[in-house]
PDB file of C-alpha atoms in Angstrom:
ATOM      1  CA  UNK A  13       9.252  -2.015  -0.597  1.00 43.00           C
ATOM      2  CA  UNK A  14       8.312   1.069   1.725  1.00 44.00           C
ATOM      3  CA  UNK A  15       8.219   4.392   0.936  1.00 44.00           C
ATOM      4  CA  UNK A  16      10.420   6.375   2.620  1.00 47.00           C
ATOM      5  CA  UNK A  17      10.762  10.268   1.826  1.00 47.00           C
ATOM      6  CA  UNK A  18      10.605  13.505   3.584  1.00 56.00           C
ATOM      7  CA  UNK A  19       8.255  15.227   0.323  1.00 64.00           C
ATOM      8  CA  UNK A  20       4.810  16.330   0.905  1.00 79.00           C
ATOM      9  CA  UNK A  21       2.062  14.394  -0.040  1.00 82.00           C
ATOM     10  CA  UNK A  22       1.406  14.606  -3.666  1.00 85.00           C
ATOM     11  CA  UNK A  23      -1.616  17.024  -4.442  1.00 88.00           C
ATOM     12  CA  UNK A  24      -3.996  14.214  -6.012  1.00 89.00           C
ATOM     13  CA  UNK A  25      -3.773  12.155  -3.014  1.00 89.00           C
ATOM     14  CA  UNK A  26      -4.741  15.646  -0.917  1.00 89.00           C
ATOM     15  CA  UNK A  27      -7.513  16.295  -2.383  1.00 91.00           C
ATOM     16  CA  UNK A  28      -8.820  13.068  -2.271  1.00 90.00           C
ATOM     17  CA  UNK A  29      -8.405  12.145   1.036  1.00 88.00           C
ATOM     18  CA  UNK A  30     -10.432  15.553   1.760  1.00 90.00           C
ATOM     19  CA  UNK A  31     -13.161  13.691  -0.442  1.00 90.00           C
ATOM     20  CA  UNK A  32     -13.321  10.878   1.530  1.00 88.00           C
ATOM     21  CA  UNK A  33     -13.661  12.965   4.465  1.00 89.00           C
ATOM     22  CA  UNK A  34     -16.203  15.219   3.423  1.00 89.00           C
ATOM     23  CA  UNK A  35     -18.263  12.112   2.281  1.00 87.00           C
ATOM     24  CA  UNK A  36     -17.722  10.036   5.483  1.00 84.00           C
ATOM     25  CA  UNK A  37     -19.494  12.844   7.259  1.00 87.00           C
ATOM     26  CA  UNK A  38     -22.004  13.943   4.884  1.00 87.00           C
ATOM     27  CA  UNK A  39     -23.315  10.443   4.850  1.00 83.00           C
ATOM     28  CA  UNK A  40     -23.470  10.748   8.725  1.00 86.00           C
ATOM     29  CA  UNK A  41     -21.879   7.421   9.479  1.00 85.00           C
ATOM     30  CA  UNK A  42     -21.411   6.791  13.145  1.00 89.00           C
ATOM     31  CA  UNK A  43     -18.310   4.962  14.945  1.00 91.00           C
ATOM     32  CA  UNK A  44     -18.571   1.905  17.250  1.00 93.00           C
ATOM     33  CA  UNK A  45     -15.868   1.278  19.394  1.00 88.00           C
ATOM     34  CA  UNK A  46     -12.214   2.494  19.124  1.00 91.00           C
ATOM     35  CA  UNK A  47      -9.001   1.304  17.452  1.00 94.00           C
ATOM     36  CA  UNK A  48      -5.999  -0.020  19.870  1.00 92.00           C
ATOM     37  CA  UNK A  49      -3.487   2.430  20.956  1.00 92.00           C
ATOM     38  CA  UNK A  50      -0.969   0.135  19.312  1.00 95.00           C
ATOM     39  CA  UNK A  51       1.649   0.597  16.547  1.00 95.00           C
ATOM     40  CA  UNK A  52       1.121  -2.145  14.626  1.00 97.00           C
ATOM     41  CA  UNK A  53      -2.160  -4.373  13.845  1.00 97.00           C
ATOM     42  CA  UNK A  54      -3.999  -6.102  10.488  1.00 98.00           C
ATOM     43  CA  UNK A  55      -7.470  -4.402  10.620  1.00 96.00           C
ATOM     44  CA  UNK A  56      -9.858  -7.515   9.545  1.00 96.00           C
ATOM     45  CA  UNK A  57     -13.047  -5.826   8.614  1.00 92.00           C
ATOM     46  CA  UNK A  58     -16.464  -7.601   6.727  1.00 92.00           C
ATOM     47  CA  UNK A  59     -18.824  -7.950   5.212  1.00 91.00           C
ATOM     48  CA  UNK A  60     -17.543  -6.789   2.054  1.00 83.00           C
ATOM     49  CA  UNK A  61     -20.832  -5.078  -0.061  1.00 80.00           C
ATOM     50  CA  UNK A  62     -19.633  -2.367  -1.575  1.00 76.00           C
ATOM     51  CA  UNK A  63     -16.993  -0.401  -3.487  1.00 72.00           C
ATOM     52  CA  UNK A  64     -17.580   2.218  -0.876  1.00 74.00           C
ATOM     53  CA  UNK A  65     -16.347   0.596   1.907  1.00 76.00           C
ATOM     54  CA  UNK A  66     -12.941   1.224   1.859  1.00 75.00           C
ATOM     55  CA  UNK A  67     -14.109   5.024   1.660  1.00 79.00           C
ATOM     56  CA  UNK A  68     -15.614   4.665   5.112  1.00 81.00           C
ATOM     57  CA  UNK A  69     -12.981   2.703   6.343  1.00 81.00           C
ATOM     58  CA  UNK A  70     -10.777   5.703   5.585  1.00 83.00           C
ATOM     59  CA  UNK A  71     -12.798   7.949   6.941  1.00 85.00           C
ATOM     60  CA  UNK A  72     -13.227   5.929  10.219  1.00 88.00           C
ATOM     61  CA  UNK A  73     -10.012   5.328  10.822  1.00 89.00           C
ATOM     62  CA  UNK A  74      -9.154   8.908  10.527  1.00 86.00           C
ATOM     63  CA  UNK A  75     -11.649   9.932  12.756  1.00 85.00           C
ATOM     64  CA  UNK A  76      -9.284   7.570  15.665  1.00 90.00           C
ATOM     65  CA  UNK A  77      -6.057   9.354  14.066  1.00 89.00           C
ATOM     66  CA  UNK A  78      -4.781   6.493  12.205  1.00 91.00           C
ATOM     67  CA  UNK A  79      -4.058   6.575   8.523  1.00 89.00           C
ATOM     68  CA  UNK A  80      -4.916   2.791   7.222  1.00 91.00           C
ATOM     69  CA  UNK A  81      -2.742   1.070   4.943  1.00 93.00           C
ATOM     70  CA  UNK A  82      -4.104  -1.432   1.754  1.00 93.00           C
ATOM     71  CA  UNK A  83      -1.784  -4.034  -0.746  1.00 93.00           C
ATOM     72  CA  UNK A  84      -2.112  -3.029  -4.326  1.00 91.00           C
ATOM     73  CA  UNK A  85      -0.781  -4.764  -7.512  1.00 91.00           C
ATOM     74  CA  UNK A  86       2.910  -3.295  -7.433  1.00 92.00           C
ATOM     75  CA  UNK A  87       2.543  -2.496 -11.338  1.00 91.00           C
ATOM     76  CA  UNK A  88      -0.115   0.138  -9.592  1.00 90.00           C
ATOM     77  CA  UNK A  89       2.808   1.935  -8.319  1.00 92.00           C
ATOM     78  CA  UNK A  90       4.710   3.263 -11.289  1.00 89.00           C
ATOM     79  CA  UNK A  91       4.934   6.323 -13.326  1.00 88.00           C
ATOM     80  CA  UNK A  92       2.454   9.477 -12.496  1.00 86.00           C
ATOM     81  CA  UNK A  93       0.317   6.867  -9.870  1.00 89.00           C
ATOM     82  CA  UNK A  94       3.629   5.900  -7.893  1.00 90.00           C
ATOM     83  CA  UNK A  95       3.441   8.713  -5.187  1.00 91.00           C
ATOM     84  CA  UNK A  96      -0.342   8.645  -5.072  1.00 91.00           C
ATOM     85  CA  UNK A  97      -0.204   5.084  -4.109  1.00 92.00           C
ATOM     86  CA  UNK A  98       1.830   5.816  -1.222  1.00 92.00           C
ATOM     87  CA  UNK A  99       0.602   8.501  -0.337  1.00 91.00           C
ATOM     88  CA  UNK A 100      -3.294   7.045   0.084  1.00 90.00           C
ATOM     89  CA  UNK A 101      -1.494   4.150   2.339  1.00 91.00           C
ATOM     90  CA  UNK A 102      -0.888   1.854  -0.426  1.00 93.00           C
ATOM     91  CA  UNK A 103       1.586  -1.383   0.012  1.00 95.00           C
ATOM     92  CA  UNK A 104       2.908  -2.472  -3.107  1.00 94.00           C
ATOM     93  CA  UNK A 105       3.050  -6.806  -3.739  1.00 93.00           C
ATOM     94  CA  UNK A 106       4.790  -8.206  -6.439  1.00 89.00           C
ATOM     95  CA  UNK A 107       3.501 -11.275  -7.103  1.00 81.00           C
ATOM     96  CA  UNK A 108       6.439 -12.730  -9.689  1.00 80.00           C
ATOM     97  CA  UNK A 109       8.946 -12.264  -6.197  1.00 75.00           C
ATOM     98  CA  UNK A 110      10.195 -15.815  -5.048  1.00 67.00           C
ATOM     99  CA  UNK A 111       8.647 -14.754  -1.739  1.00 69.00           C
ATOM    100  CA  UNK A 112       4.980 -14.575  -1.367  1.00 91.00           C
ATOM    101  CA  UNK A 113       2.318 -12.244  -0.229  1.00 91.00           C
ATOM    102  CA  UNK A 114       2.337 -13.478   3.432  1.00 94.00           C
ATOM    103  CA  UNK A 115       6.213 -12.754   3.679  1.00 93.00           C
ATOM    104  CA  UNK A 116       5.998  -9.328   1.934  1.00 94.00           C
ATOM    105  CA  UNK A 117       3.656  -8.087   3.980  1.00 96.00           C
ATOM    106  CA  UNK A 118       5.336  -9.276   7.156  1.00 96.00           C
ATOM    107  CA  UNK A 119       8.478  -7.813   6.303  1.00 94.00           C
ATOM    108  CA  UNK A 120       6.986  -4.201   5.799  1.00 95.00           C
ATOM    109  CA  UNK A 121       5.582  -4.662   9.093  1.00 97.00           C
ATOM    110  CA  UNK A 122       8.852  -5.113  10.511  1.00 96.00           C
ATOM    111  CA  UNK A 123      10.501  -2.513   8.605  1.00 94.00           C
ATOM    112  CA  UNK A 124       7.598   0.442   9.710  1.00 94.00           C
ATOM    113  CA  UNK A 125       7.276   2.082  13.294  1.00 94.00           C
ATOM    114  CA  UNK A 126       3.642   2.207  12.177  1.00 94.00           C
ATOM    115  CA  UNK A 127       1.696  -0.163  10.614  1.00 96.00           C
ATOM    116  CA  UNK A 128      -2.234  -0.386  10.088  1.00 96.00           C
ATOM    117  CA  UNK A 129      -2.984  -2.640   7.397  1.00 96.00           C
ATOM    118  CA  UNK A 130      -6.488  -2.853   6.301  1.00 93.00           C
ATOM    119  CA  UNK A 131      -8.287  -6.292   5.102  1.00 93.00           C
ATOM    120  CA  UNK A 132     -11.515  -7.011   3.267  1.00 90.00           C
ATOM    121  CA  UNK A 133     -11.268 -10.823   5.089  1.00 93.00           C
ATOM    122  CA  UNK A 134     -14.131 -12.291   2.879  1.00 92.00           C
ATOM    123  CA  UNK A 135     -11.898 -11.211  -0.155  1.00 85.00           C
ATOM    124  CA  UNK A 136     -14.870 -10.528  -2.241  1.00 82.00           C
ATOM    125  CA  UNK A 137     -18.048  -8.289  -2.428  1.00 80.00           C
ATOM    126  CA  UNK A 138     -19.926 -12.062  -3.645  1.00 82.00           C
ATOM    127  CA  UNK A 139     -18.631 -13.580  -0.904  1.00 87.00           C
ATOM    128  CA  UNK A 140     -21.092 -16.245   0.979  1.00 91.00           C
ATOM    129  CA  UNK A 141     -19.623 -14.741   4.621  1.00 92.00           C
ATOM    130  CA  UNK A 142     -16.584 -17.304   5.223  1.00 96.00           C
ATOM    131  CA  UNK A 143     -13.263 -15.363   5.540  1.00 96.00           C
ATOM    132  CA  UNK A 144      -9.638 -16.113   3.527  1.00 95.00           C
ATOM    133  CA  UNK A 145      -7.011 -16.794   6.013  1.00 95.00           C
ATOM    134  CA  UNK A 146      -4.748 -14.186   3.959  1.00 95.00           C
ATOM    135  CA  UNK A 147      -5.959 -11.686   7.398  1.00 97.00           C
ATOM    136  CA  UNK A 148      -4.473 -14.715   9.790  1.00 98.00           C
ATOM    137  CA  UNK A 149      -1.822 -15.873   7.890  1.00 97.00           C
ATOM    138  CA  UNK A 150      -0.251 -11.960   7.921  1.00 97.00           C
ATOM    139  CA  UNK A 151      -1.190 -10.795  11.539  1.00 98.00           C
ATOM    140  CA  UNK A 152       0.719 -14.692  12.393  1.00 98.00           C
ATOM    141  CA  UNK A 153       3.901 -14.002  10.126  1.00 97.00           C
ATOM    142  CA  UNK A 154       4.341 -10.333  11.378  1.00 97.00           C
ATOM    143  CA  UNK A 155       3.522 -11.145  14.979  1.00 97.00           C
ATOM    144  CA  UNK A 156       0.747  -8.455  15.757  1.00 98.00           C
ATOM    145  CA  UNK A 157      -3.338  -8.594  16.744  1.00 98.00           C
ATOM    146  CA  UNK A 158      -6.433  -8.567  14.484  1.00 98.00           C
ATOM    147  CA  UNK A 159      -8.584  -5.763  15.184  1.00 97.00           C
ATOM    148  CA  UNK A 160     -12.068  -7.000  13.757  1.00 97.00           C
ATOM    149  CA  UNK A 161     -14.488  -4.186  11.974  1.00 95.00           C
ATOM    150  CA  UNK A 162     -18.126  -4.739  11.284  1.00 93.00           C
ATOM    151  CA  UNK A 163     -20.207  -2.475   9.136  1.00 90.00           C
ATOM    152  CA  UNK A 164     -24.143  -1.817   9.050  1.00 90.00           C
ATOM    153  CA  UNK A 165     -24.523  -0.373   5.916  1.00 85.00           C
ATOM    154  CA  UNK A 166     -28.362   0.199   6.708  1.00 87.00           C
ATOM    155  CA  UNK A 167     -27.683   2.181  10.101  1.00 89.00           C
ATOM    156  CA  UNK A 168     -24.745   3.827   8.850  1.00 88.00           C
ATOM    157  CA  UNK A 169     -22.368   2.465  11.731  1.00 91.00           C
ATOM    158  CA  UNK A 170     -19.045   1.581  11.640  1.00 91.00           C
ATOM    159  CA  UNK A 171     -17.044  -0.149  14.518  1.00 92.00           C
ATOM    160  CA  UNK A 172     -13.745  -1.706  16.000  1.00 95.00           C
ATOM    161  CA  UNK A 173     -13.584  -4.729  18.243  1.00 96.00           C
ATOM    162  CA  UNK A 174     -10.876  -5.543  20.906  1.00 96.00           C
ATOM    163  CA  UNK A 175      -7.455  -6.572  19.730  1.00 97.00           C
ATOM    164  CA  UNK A 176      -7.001 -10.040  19.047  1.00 98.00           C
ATOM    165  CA  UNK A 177      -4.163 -11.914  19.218  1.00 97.00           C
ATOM    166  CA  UNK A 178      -3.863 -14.810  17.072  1.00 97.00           C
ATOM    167  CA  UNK A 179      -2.894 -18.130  18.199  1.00 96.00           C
ATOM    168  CA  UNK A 180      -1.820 -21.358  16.353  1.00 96.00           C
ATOM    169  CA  UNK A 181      -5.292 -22.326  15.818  1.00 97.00           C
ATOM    170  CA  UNK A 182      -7.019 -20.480  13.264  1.00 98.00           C
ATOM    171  CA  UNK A 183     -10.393 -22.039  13.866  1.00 97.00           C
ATOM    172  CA  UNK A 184     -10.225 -20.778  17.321  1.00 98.00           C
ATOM    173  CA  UNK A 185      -9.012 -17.006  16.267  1.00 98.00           C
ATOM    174  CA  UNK A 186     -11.612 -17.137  13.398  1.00 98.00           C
ATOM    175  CA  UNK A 187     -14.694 -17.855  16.235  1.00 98.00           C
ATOM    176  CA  UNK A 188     -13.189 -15.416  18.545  1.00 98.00           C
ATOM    177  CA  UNK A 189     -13.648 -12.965  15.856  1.00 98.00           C
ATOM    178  CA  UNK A 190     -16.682 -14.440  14.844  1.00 98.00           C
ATOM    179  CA  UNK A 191     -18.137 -14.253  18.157  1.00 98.00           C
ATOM    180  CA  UNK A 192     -17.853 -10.254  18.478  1.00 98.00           C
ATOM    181  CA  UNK A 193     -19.010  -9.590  15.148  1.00 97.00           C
ATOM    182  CA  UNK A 194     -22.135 -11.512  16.047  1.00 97.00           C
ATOM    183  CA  UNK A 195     -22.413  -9.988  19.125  1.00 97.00           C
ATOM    184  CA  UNK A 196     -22.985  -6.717  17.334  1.00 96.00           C
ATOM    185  CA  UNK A 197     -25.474  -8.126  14.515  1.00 96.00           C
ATOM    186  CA  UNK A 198     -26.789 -11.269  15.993  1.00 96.00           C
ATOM    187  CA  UNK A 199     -28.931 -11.649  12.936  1.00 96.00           C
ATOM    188  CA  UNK A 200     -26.404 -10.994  10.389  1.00 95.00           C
ATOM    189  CA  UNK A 201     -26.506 -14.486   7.990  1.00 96.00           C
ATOM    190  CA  UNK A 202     -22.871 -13.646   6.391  1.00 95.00           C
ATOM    191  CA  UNK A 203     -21.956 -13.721  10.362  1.00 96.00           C
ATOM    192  CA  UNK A 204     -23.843 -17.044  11.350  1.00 97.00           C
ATOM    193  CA  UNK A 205     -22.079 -17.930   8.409  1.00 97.00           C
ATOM    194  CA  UNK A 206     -18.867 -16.831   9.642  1.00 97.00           C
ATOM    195  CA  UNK A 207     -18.862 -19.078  12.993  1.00 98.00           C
ATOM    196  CA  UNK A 208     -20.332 -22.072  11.564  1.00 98.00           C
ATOM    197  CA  UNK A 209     -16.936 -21.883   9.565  1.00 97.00           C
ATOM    198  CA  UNK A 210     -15.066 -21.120  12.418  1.00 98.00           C
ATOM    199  CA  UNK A 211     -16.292 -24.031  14.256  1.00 98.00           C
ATOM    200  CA  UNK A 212     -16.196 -26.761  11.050  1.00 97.00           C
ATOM    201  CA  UNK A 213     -12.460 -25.744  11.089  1.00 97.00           C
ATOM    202  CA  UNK A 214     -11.971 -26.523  14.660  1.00 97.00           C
ATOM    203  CA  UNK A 215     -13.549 -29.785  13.952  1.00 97.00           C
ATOM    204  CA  UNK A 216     -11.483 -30.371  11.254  1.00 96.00           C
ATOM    205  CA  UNK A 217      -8.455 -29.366  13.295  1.00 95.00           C
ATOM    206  CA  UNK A 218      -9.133 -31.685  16.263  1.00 91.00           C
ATOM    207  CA  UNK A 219      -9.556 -34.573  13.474  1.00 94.00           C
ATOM    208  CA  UNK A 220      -5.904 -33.689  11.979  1.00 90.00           C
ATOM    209  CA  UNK A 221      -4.124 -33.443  15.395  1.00 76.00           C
TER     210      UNK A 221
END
């Protein structure tokens, strides 16, 4: 599944990473924290607003020196898009493999030196604030930390949390995250949102024990 090849990066995928760029700092976004000096992590970041977010996310993460990777539909990576795909960081999943997503993604992980996989955890932009598990289920299966990212679209600021590393519990990972996203927007609802489901599935996880 990855990529491996000495060529240069295709031309398309040049220019357009110098697009992102130039946007990330004409919009003037500012950075909050820093990533982990660490080679391999799943970057959970909400909420999830805007098609525009993965721009930024590219653009903040290259302002720390990392180059994020993203999962794309593997039929995405043939023909004239194929080096494009990887070039921009992309992960290919085939979905009609016996193995699933979780163990895809985990084996690419063990496979690269280098691995910064980047996660829209609410899944989508109409999203009520609770997160998937996809985020928890990879980070588990490949063995590395959850970095969280939170996003202020209305002050422009972008930021990393601390490295977590996710135990068997994934009510108790899911507040820990929830806890430092809140403690950058207190007010946030799609945050409240996010701990009240972190502690229901605690709850719930104490009543199935």
């Amino acid at each position: 599944m990855s990529e491996r090849t000495s060529r240069k990066r295709s031309i398309l995928s040049r220019i357009v990473r110098r697009i992102i760029m130039a946007l990330y700092r004409f919009k003037g976004w500012e950075l909050d924290g820093h990533l982990p000096n660490i080679e391999k992590f799943v970057i959970a970041g909400a909420p999830h607003t805007s098609n525009w977010d993965f721009v930024f996310f590219v653009g903040a993460t290259a302002e720390e020196g990392v180059e994020p990777n993203f999962m794309g539909k593997h039929t995405l990576f043939q023909g004239i898009m194929r080096n494009f795909m990887f070039d921009m960081g992309g992960i290919p999943i085939d979905r009609t493999k016996r193995s699933n997503v979780v163990e895809q993604v985990a084996a690419e992980f063990e496979q690269r030196d280098h691995l910064a996989l980047v996660i829209a955890a609410e899944g989508t932009r109409s999203s009520n604030g609770e997160w998937k598990s996809g985020f928890y289920n990879i980070a588990r299966a490949a063995n590395v930390p959850i970095v969280p990212a939170w996003v202020c679209n209305e002050d422009m600021v972008l930021g990393f949390g601390p490295a977590i590393v996710p135990t068997d519990s994934y009510g108790e990972t899911l507040l820990e995250i929830a806890r430092f996203m809140r403690s950058k927007r207190p007010d946030y609802e799609r945050y409240k949102v996010l701990e009240a489901q972190a502690l229901r599935l605690i709850e719930e996880e104490k009543t199935n024990a």
